[in-house]
Tab-separated table of C-alpha atoms and ligand atoms in Angstrom:
chain	number	residue	atom	x	y	z
A	639	ASN	CA	72.576	-17.138	11.963
A	640	PHE	CA	72.636	-20.620	10.433
A	641	GLY	CA	68.899	-20.927	11.111
A	642	TYR	CA	67.849	-21.379	7.489
A	643	TYR	CA	67.033	-24.575	5.697
A	644	PRO	CA	66.116	-25.409	2.101
A	645	GLU	CA	62.367	-25.499	2.588
A	646	LYS	CA	61.728	-26.909	-0.877
A	647	GLY	CA	64.782	-29.182	-0.990
A	648	GLY	CA	68.008	-28.100	-2.664
A	649	ILE	CA	71.277	-26.831	-1.292
A	650	THR	CA	72.299	-24.704	1.678
A	651	LEU	CA	75.522	-22.796	1.102
A	652	VAL	CA	77.723	-22.112	4.113
A	653	ILE	CA	80.193	-19.503	2.923
A	654	SER	CA	81.736	-18.584	6.273
A	655	THR	CA	84.168	-21.525	6.031
A	656	HIS	CA	85.889	-20.368	2.832
A	657	LEU	CA	84.831	-16.850	1.889
A	658	ASN	CA	86.046	-15.277	5.104
A	659	LYS	CA	88.941	-12.895	4.457
A	660	ILE	CA	89.704	-9.265	3.844
A	661	VAL	CA	90.993	-9.245	0.265
A	662	LYS	CA	91.884	-5.577	-0.161
A	663	PHE	CA	92.745	-2.806	2.304
A	664	ASN	CA	92.527	0.679	0.857
A	665	GLU	CA	93.587	3.098	3.586
A	666	LEU	CA	93.538	6.042	1.193
A	667	ASN	CA	89.841	5.539	0.414
A	668	GLN	CA	89.173	4.235	3.922
A	669	THR	CA	87.555	1.037	2.614
A	670	VAL	CA	88.154	-2.681	2.776
A	671	THR	CA	86.999	-5.305	0.334
A	672	VAL	CA	85.870	-8.299	2.334
A	673	GLU	CA	84.530	-11.731	1.477
A	674	ALA	CA	80.881	-12.052	2.411
A	675	GLY	CA	81.244	-14.998	4.802
A	676	MET	CA	83.644	-13.239	7.177
A	677	MET	CA	82.050	-13.239	10.632
A	678	GLY	CA	81.666	-10.123	12.772
A	679	PRO	CA	84.336	-10.749	15.446
A	680	ALA	CA	87.044	-11.778	12.930
A	681	PHE	CA	86.280	-8.739	10.767
A	682	GLU	CA	86.429	-6.279	13.662
A	683	GLU	CA	89.574	-7.845	15.107
A	684	ALA	CA	91.351	-7.610	11.751
A	685	LEU	CA	90.396	-3.932	11.426
A	686	ASN	CA	91.419	-3.114	15.015
A	687	ASN	CA	94.827	-4.710	14.311
A	688	ALA	CA	95.204	-3.306	10.808
A	689	PRO	CA	98.665	-1.696	11.318
A	690	GLU	CA	100.247	-5.058	12.206
A	691	LEU	CA	98.195	-7.160	9.776
A	692	TYR	CA	98.066	-4.908	6.720
A	693	GLY	CA	100.931	-2.465	7.274
A	694	VAL	CA	98.588	0.545	7.330
A	695	LYS	CA	98.961	3.623	9.517
A	696	HIS	CA	95.742	3.548	11.556
A	697	LYS	CA	93.559	1.156	13.491
A	698	PHE	CA	90.024	0.888	12.139
A	699	THR	CA	86.567	-0.313	13.114
A	700	CYS	CA	83.697	-1.634	10.992
A	701	GLY	CA	81.217	0.401	13.087
A	702	HIS	CA	78.579	-2.327	12.850
A	703	PHE	CA	77.620	-4.249	15.989
A	704	PRO	CA	74.207	-5.927	15.828
A	705	GLN	CA	73.245	-7.966	18.875
A	706	SER	CA	73.898	-11.028	16.670
A	707	PHE	CA	77.453	-9.735	15.971
A	708	GLU	CA	79.219	-12.865	17.264
A	709	TYR	CA	77.346	-15.216	14.911
A	710	SER	CA	76.554	-13.113	11.850
A	711	SER	CA	78.494	-12.339	8.683
A	712	VAL	CA	79.410	-9.178	6.809
A	713	GLY	CA	77.430	-10.375	3.767
A	714	GLY	CA	74.455	-11.222	5.994
A	715	TRP	CA	74.505	-7.720	7.521
A	716	PHE	CA	74.291	-6.077	4.115
A	717	ILE	CA	71.793	-8.444	2.534
A	718	THR	CA	69.331	-8.127	5.458
A	719	LEU	CA	69.694	-4.330	5.892
A	720	SER	CA	70.866	-4.826	9.427
A	721	SER	CA	71.409	-2.110	12.074
A	722	GLY	CA	74.128	-2.215	14.695
A	723	GLN	CA	73.917	-1.006	18.282
A	724	GLN	CA	76.038	2.034	17.339
A	725	SER	CA	74.177	2.805	14.116
A	726	SER	CA	73.063	6.298	15.130
A	727	TYR	CA	76.652	7.421	14.522
A	728	TYR	CA	78.074	4.872	12.041
A	729	GLY	CA	74.943	4.269	9.946
A	730	ASP	CA	73.056	1.084	9.092
A	731	ALA	CA	74.661	-1.762	7.114
A	732	GLY	CA	73.050	-0.488	3.923
A	733	ASP	CA	74.864	2.851	4.392
A	734	LEU	CA	78.217	1.204	5.035
A	735	VAL	CA	78.615	-0.643	1.739
A	736	LEU	CA	80.049	1.051	-1.350
A	737	GLY	CA	80.068	-1.858	-3.758
A	738	VAL	CA	79.356	-5.588	-4.058
A	739	GLU	CA	79.930	-8.619	-6.208
A	740	MET	CA	76.879	-10.851	-6.517
A	741	ILE	CA	76.588	-14.134	-8.384
A	742	SER	CA	73.065	-14.752	-9.634
A	743	PRO	CA	71.478	-17.305	-11.989
A	744	SER	CA	71.266	-14.588	-14.662
A	745	GLY	CA	74.951	-13.624	-14.383
A	746	ASP	CA	77.486	-11.860	-12.195
A	747	ILE	CA	77.018	-8.307	-11.030
A	748	ILE	CA	79.924	-6.157	-9.885
A	749	THR	CA	78.951	-2.662	-8.779
A	750	LYS	CA	81.774	-0.099	-8.711
A	751	GLU	CA	82.889	1.505	-5.468
A	752	TYR	CA	82.175	5.178	-5.920
A	753	PRO	CA	81.507	7.217	-2.779
A	754	ALA	CA	78.608	8.675	-4.759
A	755	THR	CA	77.329	8.419	-8.307
A	756	ALA	CA	74.341	9.847	-10.131
A	757	THR	CA	74.107	6.914	-12.531
A	758	GLY	CA	70.794	5.746	-11.163
A	759	PRO	CA	68.745	3.726	-10.458
A	760	LYS	CA	71.526	2.011	-8.550
A	761	VAL	CA	71.729	-1.756	-8.812
A	762	LEU	CA	73.625	-1.727	-5.497
A	763	ASP	CA	70.488	-0.350	-3.841
A	764	ILE	CA	68.373	-3.048	-5.484
A	765	ILE	CA	70.602	-5.758	-4.018
A	766	LYS	CA	70.552	-4.233	-0.494
A	767	GLY	CA	68.064	-6.120	1.645
A	768	SER	CA	67.345	-8.771	-1.018
A	769	GLU	CA	68.036	-11.579	1.505
A	770	GLY	CA	69.538	-13.931	-1.077
A	771	ILE	CA	66.509	-14.094	-3.372
A	772	TYR	CA	68.405	-12.624	-6.363
A	773	GLY	CA	71.812	-14.197	-5.870
A	774	ILE	CA	74.745	-14.700	-3.531
A	775	VAL	CA	76.858	-11.756	-2.507
A	776	VAL	CA	80.453	-12.957	-2.427
A	777	GLU	CA	82.401	-9.734	-1.841
A	778	LEU	CA	81.652	-6.292	-0.440
A	779	THR	CA	83.504	-3.012	-0.195
A	780	TRP	CA	82.872	-1.688	3.297
A	781	LYS	CA	83.442	1.836	4.613
A	782	ILE	CA	85.679	1.793	7.675
A	783	TYR	CA	86.173	4.275	10.510
A	784	ARG	CA	89.198	5.153	12.637
A	785	HIS	CA	89.221	3.059	15.817
A	786	LYS	CA	89.687	5.389	18.802
A	787	PRO	CA	88.253	3.680	21.877
A	788	GLU	CA	90.314	6.007	24.092
A	789	ASN	CA	88.075	8.909	23.014
A	790	ARG	CA	84.785	7.179	23.797
A	791	GLN	CA	82.524	9.095	26.175
A	792	TYR	CA	79.761	7.328	28.101
A	793	PHE	CA	76.586	8.794	29.569
A	794	GLY	CA	73.370	7.708	31.268
A	795	PHE	CA	70.265	9.531	32.488
A	796	ILE	CA	66.885	8.830	34.010
A	797	PHE	CA	63.898	10.802	32.713
A	798	PRO	CA	60.680	11.368	34.658
A	799	ASN	CA	58.603	9.779	31.863
A	800	TRP	CA	58.553	8.478	28.273
A	801	ASP	CA	57.432	11.802	26.745
A	802	ALA	CA	60.442	13.565	28.234
A	803	ALA	CA	62.812	10.809	27.028
A	804	VAL	CA	61.393	10.952	23.488
A	805	ASN	CA	61.436	14.759	23.326
A	806	ALA	CA	65.024	14.937	24.549
A	807	SER	CA	66.072	12.244	22.044
A	808	ARG	CA	64.480	14.156	19.192
A	809	GLU	CA	66.250	17.339	20.235
A	810	ILE	CA	69.578	15.469	20.388
A	811	THR	CA	69.150	13.919	16.936
A	812	GLN	CA	68.038	17.205	15.404
A	813	GLY	CA	70.666	19.306	17.190
A	814	GLU	CA	73.277	18.875	14.413
A	815	PHE	CA	76.189	18.627	16.856
A	816	GLY	CA	76.942	14.980	15.997
A	817	MET	CA	75.184	11.784	16.964
A	818	PRO	CA	75.870	9.520	19.905
A	819	ALA	CA	76.909	6.002	18.799
A	820	VAL	CA	75.068	3.940	21.420
A	821	PHE	CA	71.785	5.801	21.889
A	822	ARG	CA	69.018	3.918	23.635
A	823	ILE	CA	65.916	4.978	25.528
A	824	SER	CA	63.744	2.451	27.362
A	825	ASP	CA	60.050	2.872	28.082
A	826	PRO	CA	58.821	2.612	31.703
A	827	GLU	CA	58.346	-1.174	31.695
A	828	GLU	CA	61.755	-1.853	30.119
A	829	THR	CA	63.332	0.649	32.515
A	830	HIS	CA	61.757	-1.194	35.446
A	831	HIS	CA	63.511	-4.427	34.401
A	832	GLY	CA	66.634	-2.709	33.045
A	833	LEU	CA	67.407	-1.095	36.391
A	834	LYS	CA	67.544	-4.592	37.892
A	835	LEU	CA	69.497	-6.118	34.991
A	836	TYR	CA	72.123	-3.374	34.943
A	837	GLY	CA	72.637	-3.534	38.704
A	838	ILE	CA	71.203	-0.085	39.464
A	839	GLU	CA	68.506	-1.301	41.831
A	840	ASN	CA	69.452	-0.747	45.485
A	841	THR	CA	72.425	1.454	44.608
A	842	ILE	CA	72.878	5.076	45.604
A	843	PHE	CA	71.419	6.011	42.194
A	844	ASP	CA	68.246	4.094	43.028
A	845	LYS	CA	67.868	5.934	46.332
A	846	LEU	CA	68.510	9.311	44.708
A	847	MET	CA	65.969	8.599	41.972
A	848	THR	CA	63.323	7.804	44.581
A	849	ILE	CA	64.130	10.857	46.706
A	850	ARG	CA	63.955	13.090	43.643
A	851	GLY	CA	60.573	11.705	42.583
A	852	TYR	CA	61.476	9.531	39.554
A	853	LYS	CA	58.682	7.012	39.971
A	854	SER	CA	58.879	3.336	39.118
A	855	MET	CA	56.856	2.433	35.979
A	856	GLU	CA	56.975	6.083	34.871
A	857	ARG	CA	60.708	6.850	34.733
A	858	CYS	CA	62.742	6.066	31.596
A	859	LEU	CA	66.374	5.101	31.205
A	860	PHE	CA	68.720	6.564	28.592
A	861	LEU	CA	72.052	4.866	27.805
A	862	GLY	CA	74.586	6.401	25.470
A	863	SER	CA	78.139	6.727	24.270
A	864	ALA	CA	79.924	8.853	21.688
A	865	ASP	CA	82.676	7.690	19.324
A	866	GLY	CA	85.101	9.688	17.188
A	867	GLU	CA	87.626	12.467	17.622
A	868	LYS	CA	88.333	13.605	21.201
A	869	GLN	CA	86.762	17.067	21.104
A	870	PHE	CA	83.838	15.741	19.064
A	871	THR	CA	82.916	13.100	21.655
A	872	LYS	CA	83.355	15.555	24.538
A	873	ASN	CA	81.129	18.052	22.786
A	874	ILE	CA	78.412	15.436	22.206
A	875	LYS	CA	78.486	14.464	25.862
A	876	SER	CA	78.162	18.033	27.077
A	877	LYS	CA	75.328	18.852	24.625
A	878	VAL	CA	73.475	15.639	25.528
A	879	LYS	CA	73.843	16.494	29.207
A	880	ARG	CA	72.388	19.953	28.698
A	881	ILE	CA	69.402	18.659	26.703
A	882	CYS	CA	68.673	15.858	29.175
A	883	LYS	CA	68.727	18.352	32.044
A	884	LYS	CA	66.295	20.588	30.173
A	885	TYR	CA	63.829	17.662	30.024
A	886	GLY	CA	64.097	16.950	33.731
A	887	ALA	CA	66.569	14.043	33.638
A	888	MET	CA	68.887	13.036	36.443
A	889	ASN	CA	72.480	12.148	35.553
A	890	LEU	CA	73.346	8.479	36.195
A	891	THR	CA	76.929	8.905	34.924
A	892	SER	CA	78.526	6.145	32.832
A	893	PHE	CA	77.440	3.499	35.357
A	894	PRO	CA	74.430	1.929	33.540
A	895	VAL	CA	75.938	1.862	30.042
A	896	LYS	CA	79.127	0.281	31.365
A	897	LYS	CA	76.976	-2.389	33.031
A	898	TRP	CA	75.006	-2.912	29.804
A	899	GLU	CA	78.014	-3.033	27.463
A	900	PRO	CA	79.677	-6.334	28.466
A	901	GLY	CA	76.431	-8.319	28.104
A	902	ARG	CA	75.171	-6.602	24.986
A	903	TYR	CA	75.419	-9.686	22.745
A	904	LYS	CA	74.603	-12.210	25.442
A	905	ASP	CA	71.062	-11.362	26.586
A	906	PRO	CA	69.386	-13.679	24.020
A	907	TYR	CA	71.423	-16.720	25.143
A	908	LEU	CA	68.933	-17.453	27.916
A	909	ARG	CA	66.016	-17.429	25.518
A	910	GLU	CA	66.342	-21.008	24.241
A	911	ASP	CA	66.669	-22.537	27.725
A	912	ILE	CA	63.717	-20.620	29.119
A	913	MET	CA	61.574	-21.859	26.224
A	914	ASP	CA	61.861	-25.401	27.630
A	915	TYR	CA	59.730	-24.125	30.529
A	916	GLY	CA	57.015	-22.768	28.232
A	917	ILE	CA	58.173	-19.167	28.494
A	918	VAL	CA	58.661	-17.472	25.158
A	919	ILE	CA	60.836	-14.381	24.835
A	920	ASP	CA	60.595	-12.921	21.375
A	921	THR	CA	60.835	-9.584	19.619
A	922	LEU	CA	59.225	-7.585	16.850
A	923	GLU	CA	60.423	-4.196	15.779
A	924	THR	CA	59.426	-1.325	13.567
A	925	GLY	CA	60.639	1.944	12.072
A	926	VAL	CA	58.668	5.065	13.047
A	927	SER	CA	58.678	8.775	12.312
A	928	TRP	CA	58.612	11.218	15.208
A	929	ASP	CA	55.000	12.077	14.423
A	930	ASN	CA	53.681	8.512	14.750
A	931	LEU	CA	56.033	7.107	17.399
A	932	HIS	CA	53.551	7.439	20.262
A	933	GLU	CA	50.640	6.050	18.258
A	934	VAL	CA	52.603	2.921	17.252
A	935	HIS	CA	54.001	2.472	20.762
A	936	GLN	CA	50.606	2.797	22.455
A	937	GLN	CA	48.749	0.545	20.033
A	938	CYS	CA	51.389	-2.197	20.081
A	939	ARG	CA	51.682	-2.119	23.864
A	940	ALA	CA	47.898	-2.241	24.214
A	941	PHE	CA	47.804	-5.300	21.945
A	942	VAL	CA	50.569	-7.143	23.814
A	943	LYS	CA	49.239	-6.239	27.261
A	944	SER	CA	45.697	-7.340	26.309
A	945	ARG	CA	47.051	-10.832	26.857
A	946	PRO	CA	47.129	-11.597	30.592
A	947	ASP	CA	50.492	-11.987	32.365
A	948	THR	CA	52.542	-10.658	29.472
A	949	ILE	CA	55.634	-8.526	29.827
A	950	CYS	CA	56.251	-5.945	27.104
A	951	LEU	CA	59.566	-4.083	27.092
A	952	THR	CA	60.118	-1.372	24.504
A	953	HIS	CA	63.134	0.663	23.529
A	954	ALA	CA	64.296	2.938	20.727
A	955	SER	CA	67.933	2.468	19.782
A	956	HIS	CA	68.551	3.628	16.196
A	957	PHE	CA	68.055	7.355	15.748
A	958	TYR	CA	67.681	9.648	12.739
A	959	ALA	CA	66.697	13.298	12.515
A	960	GLN	CA	63.358	12.110	11.107
A	961	GLY	CA	62.548	9.341	13.579
A	962	THR	CA	63.719	6.131	15.191
A	963	ASN	CA	62.814	2.477	15.711
A	964	LEU	CA	60.646	0.821	18.333
A	965	TYR	CA	61.811	-2.576	19.534
A	966	PHE	CA	59.259	-4.675	21.405
A	967	ILE	CA	60.463	-7.549	23.574
A	968	PHE	CA	57.567	-9.645	24.819
A	969	ILE	CA	57.714	-12.388	27.392
A	970	ILE	CA	54.721	-14.706	27.435
A	971	LYS	CA	53.799	-18.066	28.846
A	972	GLU	CA	52.680	-20.254	25.957
A	973	ASN	CA	53.147	-23.890	24.992
A	974	ASP	CA	50.874	-23.953	21.980
A	975	ILE	CA	52.677	-22.989	18.771
A	976	LYS	CA	49.503	-21.979	16.916
A	977	ALA	CA	48.404	-19.742	19.799
A	978	TYR	CA	51.864	-18.185	19.790
A	979	THR	CA	51.950	-17.514	16.035
A	980	ASP	CA	48.420	-16.036	16.242
A	981	PHE	CA	49.723	-13.640	18.886
A	982	GLN	CA	52.763	-12.760	16.772
A	983	GLU	CA	50.607	-12.170	13.698
A	984	GLY	CA	48.268	-9.981	15.751
A	985	LEU	CA	51.198	-7.791	16.733
A	986	LEU	CA	52.387	-7.546	13.122
A	987	ASP	CA	48.852	-6.517	12.112
A	988	THR	CA	48.917	-3.871	14.836
A	989	ILE	CA	52.289	-2.540	13.674
A	990	GLN	CA	50.947	-2.341	10.127
A	991	LYS	CA	47.649	-0.685	11.090
A	992	SER	CA	49.269	1.838	13.405
A	993	GLY	CA	51.572	3.022	10.617
A	994	GLY	CA	54.951	1.532	11.579
A	995	SER	CA	57.275	-0.120	9.074
A	996	LEU	CA	56.977	-3.929	9.147
A	997	SER	CA	60.613	-4.114	10.172
A	998	HIS	CA	63.279	-1.567	11.006
A	999	HIS	CA	66.196	-4.021	10.830
A	1000	HIS	CA	65.234	-7.686	11.222
A	1001	GLY	CA	64.199	-7.941	7.582
A	1002	VAL	CA	61.410	-9.852	5.863
A	1003	GLY	CA	62.361	-13.515	5.448
A	1004	ARG	CA	59.442	-15.908	5.473
A	1005	MET	CA	57.710	-14.549	8.530
A	1006	ILE	CA	56.764	-11.135	7.192
A	1007	SER	CA	56.387	-11.931	3.475
A	1008	LYS	CA	52.605	-12.330	3.895
A	1009	TRP	CA	52.266	-8.667	4.941
A	1010	MET	CA	54.429	-7.285	2.138
A	1011	PRO	CA	51.765	-6.791	-0.578
A	1012	GLU	CA	49.679	-4.590	1.715
A	1013	HIS	CA	52.751	-2.851	3.103
A	1014	LEU	CA	54.224	-1.902	-0.271
A	1015	GLY	CA	51.182	-1.897	-2.531
A	1016	GLU	CA	50.719	-3.704	-5.830
A	1017	ASN	CA	52.896	-1.469	-7.988
A	1018	GLN	CA	55.972	-1.826	-5.793
A	1019	ILE	CA	55.443	-5.568	-5.406
A	1020	ASN	CA	55.285	-5.853	-9.204
A	1021	VAL	CA	58.685	-4.134	-9.448
A	1022	LEU	CA	60.128	-6.622	-6.943
A	1023	ARG	CA	58.543	-9.558	-8.818
A	1024	ALA	CA	60.040	-8.338	-12.108
A	1025	LEU	CA	63.486	-8.078	-10.506
A	1026	LYS	CA	63.168	-11.559	-9.034
A	1027	LYS	CA	62.177	-12.916	-12.439
A	1028	HIS	CA	65.168	-11.234	-14.041
A	1029	PHE	CA	67.796	-12.407	-11.546
A	1030	ASP	CA	66.315	-15.821	-10.807
A	1031	PRO	CA	63.887	-16.941	-13.554
A	1032	ASN	CA	63.549	-20.475	-12.153
A	1033	ASN	CA	62.946	-19.324	-8.552
A	1034	ILE	CA	65.783	-21.363	-7.099
A	1035	MET	CA	67.303	-18.684	-4.826
A	1036	ASN	CA	65.692	-18.763	-1.370
A	1037	PRO	CA	62.222	-19.624	-2.726
A	1038	GLY	CA	59.366	-18.497	-0.477
A	1039	LYS	CA	61.327	-15.649	1.095
A	1040	GLN	CA	60.226	-12.036	0.843
A	1041	LEU	CA	57.788	-12.674	-2.020
A	1042	ILE	CA	55.143	-15.335	-1.696
A	1043	ASN	CA	55.237	-17.558	-4.808
A	1044	GLY	CA	58.381	-15.869	-6.096
B	1412	LIG	C1	69.688	-13.039	18.869
B	1412	LIG	C2	69.625	-12.207	17.632
B	1412	LIG	C3	69.937	-10.860	17.706
B	1412	LIG	C4	69.873	-10.070	16.549
B	1412	LIG	N1	70.224	-8.752	16.638
B	1412	LIG	C5	70.162	-7.976	15.538
B	1412	LIG	C6	70.510	-6.593	15.606
B	1412	LIG	O1	70.898	-6.062	16.648
B	1412	LIG	N2	70.422	-5.868	14.467
B	1412	LIG	C7	70.018	-6.435	13.290
B	1412	LIG	O2	69.955	-5.733	12.300
B	1412	LIG	N3	69.680	-7.724	13.209
B	1412	LIG	C8	69.755	-8.514	14.281
B	1412	LIG	N4	69.434	-9.839	14.193
B	1412	LIG	C9	69.028	-10.393	12.885
B	1412	LIG	C10	70.222	-10.968	12.053
B	1412	LIG	O3	71.140	-11.613	12.865
B	1412	LIG	C11	70.936	-9.896	11.304
B	1412	LIG	O4	70.024	-9.272	10.433
B	1412	LIG	C12	72.189	-10.329	10.521
B	1412	LIG	O5	72.598	-9.230	9.750
B	1412	LIG	C13	71.999	-11.493	9.598
B	1412	LIG	O6	73.285	-11.892	9.138
B	1412	LIG	P1	73.684	-13.427	9.083
B	1412	LIG	O7	75.068	-13.517	8.554
B	1412	LIG	O8	73.404	-14.062	10.385
B	1412	LIG	O9	72.648	-13.920	7.989
B	1412	LIG	P2	71.823	-15.279	7.976
B	1412	LIG	O10	70.856	-15.295	9.104
B	1412	LIG	O11	72.763	-16.393	7.828
B	1412	LIG	O12	71.024	-15.075	6.618
B	1412	LIG	C14	69.958	-14.170	6.528
B	1412	LIG	C15	69.384	-14.237	5.114
B	1412	LIG	O13	70.292	-13.660	4.183
B	1412	LIG	C16	70.735	-14.635	3.241
B	1412	LIG	N5	72.175	-14.433	3.082
B	1412	LIG	C17	73.133	-14.475	4.043
B	1412	LIG	N6	74.340	-14.205	3.509
B	1412	LIG	C18	74.135	-13.969	2.198
B	1412	LIG	C19	74.992	-13.644	1.104
B	1412	LIG	N7	76.297	-13.502	1.259
B	1412	LIG	N8	74.435	-13.479	-0.129
B	1412	LIG	C20	73.099	-13.625	-0.311
B	1412	LIG	N9	72.249	-13.947	0.681
B	1412	LIG	C21	72.759	-14.119	1.920
B	1412	LIG	C22	70.374	-15.993	3.828
B	1412	LIG	O14	70.086	-16.937	2.815
B	1412	LIG	C23	69.139	-15.667	4.634
B	1412	LIG	O15	68.003	-15.656	3.822
B	1412	LIG	C24	69.476	-10.652	15.318
B	1412	LIG	C25	69.173	-12.015	15.267
B	1412	LIG	C26	69.252	-12.785	16.401
B	1412	LIG	C27	68.938	-14.255	16.301
């Protein structure tokens, strides 16, 4: 997101100005080879218009839509292990890449584009998530999906409480009938604000929810959509509906998700302006298994709410049969930077102690590197140090990121 700077002097490379094209379209393999600096919107537009632009038969989609989509690059997605808002169906960025070319101080690496290979350990996997500390990824081979927006099915429900929303979500992800693409459940506090933001407050839905006993600060919102072949998406919708009903949910139709969708990249825009008034909106997020989701959620919320006048909104939006993520948005009044970073560090400590991953999809960067030795343990950190030494013996590639002191 152009937010980086050469902390220890040196050069910042901006590759989005020159390395920004699709260089190979392979419809047979359903892949494209793309230069790493191509930005999200240009990439998706090219794939959606592939028949006219590349003379292929079908329209395609990249399937990857992080909230930062408008201002992030294909190479950035891969190198930070990013997750898009439709990842429950399409997969995370790490799953979507078949091969890369990386230029590093110790030489060029080109990994071949097999759909699968047992020639492990895979160097491609080593490069995933390396955030530029080994080298610069210049080209990637990306898996693409057929673009069929006409088949998309939307759904929305309100659950009586968080337990019901979590249990229904687990049953959906473990039901083996196909995954929704957008799949998002909000905890009671996020639901409280979400109902206002998505224009549900004071509608007929709001009245019905109240009449039927879905209480404010207990009820939980579920937004979803399904992508893919027509019967597949219809089937997902009907199965989701049945499961939600079983857990006491009321159907809100497609109304909330269609309200959410147009603003899905824009919510953070307000953040910078509000900061001028001493109000900080920030986020931390974590990956959790089903069996520790509640523990992590409760401990992190308790930490955030122990600070007076703090809003803490939580949702889960990337689902797997084995678990999900928890995304904490906190809104606090604070003008003192040290007090703010102390608060942020306290929440990271709480995530770590409660058993969550230090990040589900934001990555490590500089902010989290301090927690990495405890998170991974000495033996794993030694492996990462050895790799760093191999690729970048003089520690010139993004020094200070991921690993303290290289
Ligand atoms: C408002 C906002 C919303 C966000 N929403 C999401 C979200 O929904 N999901 C999500 O996963 N993340 C999200 N992010 C985090 C981030 O935008 C993503 O992880 C994104 O994938 C980063 O890509 P980028 O092109 O912006 O990388 P940059 O921010 O430009 O770079 C990130 C790091 O990777 C390195 N790097 C970038 N390109 C390369 C390359 N080609 N080769 C080697 N190193 C490289 C950079 O040096 C830097 O260290 C969000 C961030 C913001 C600010």
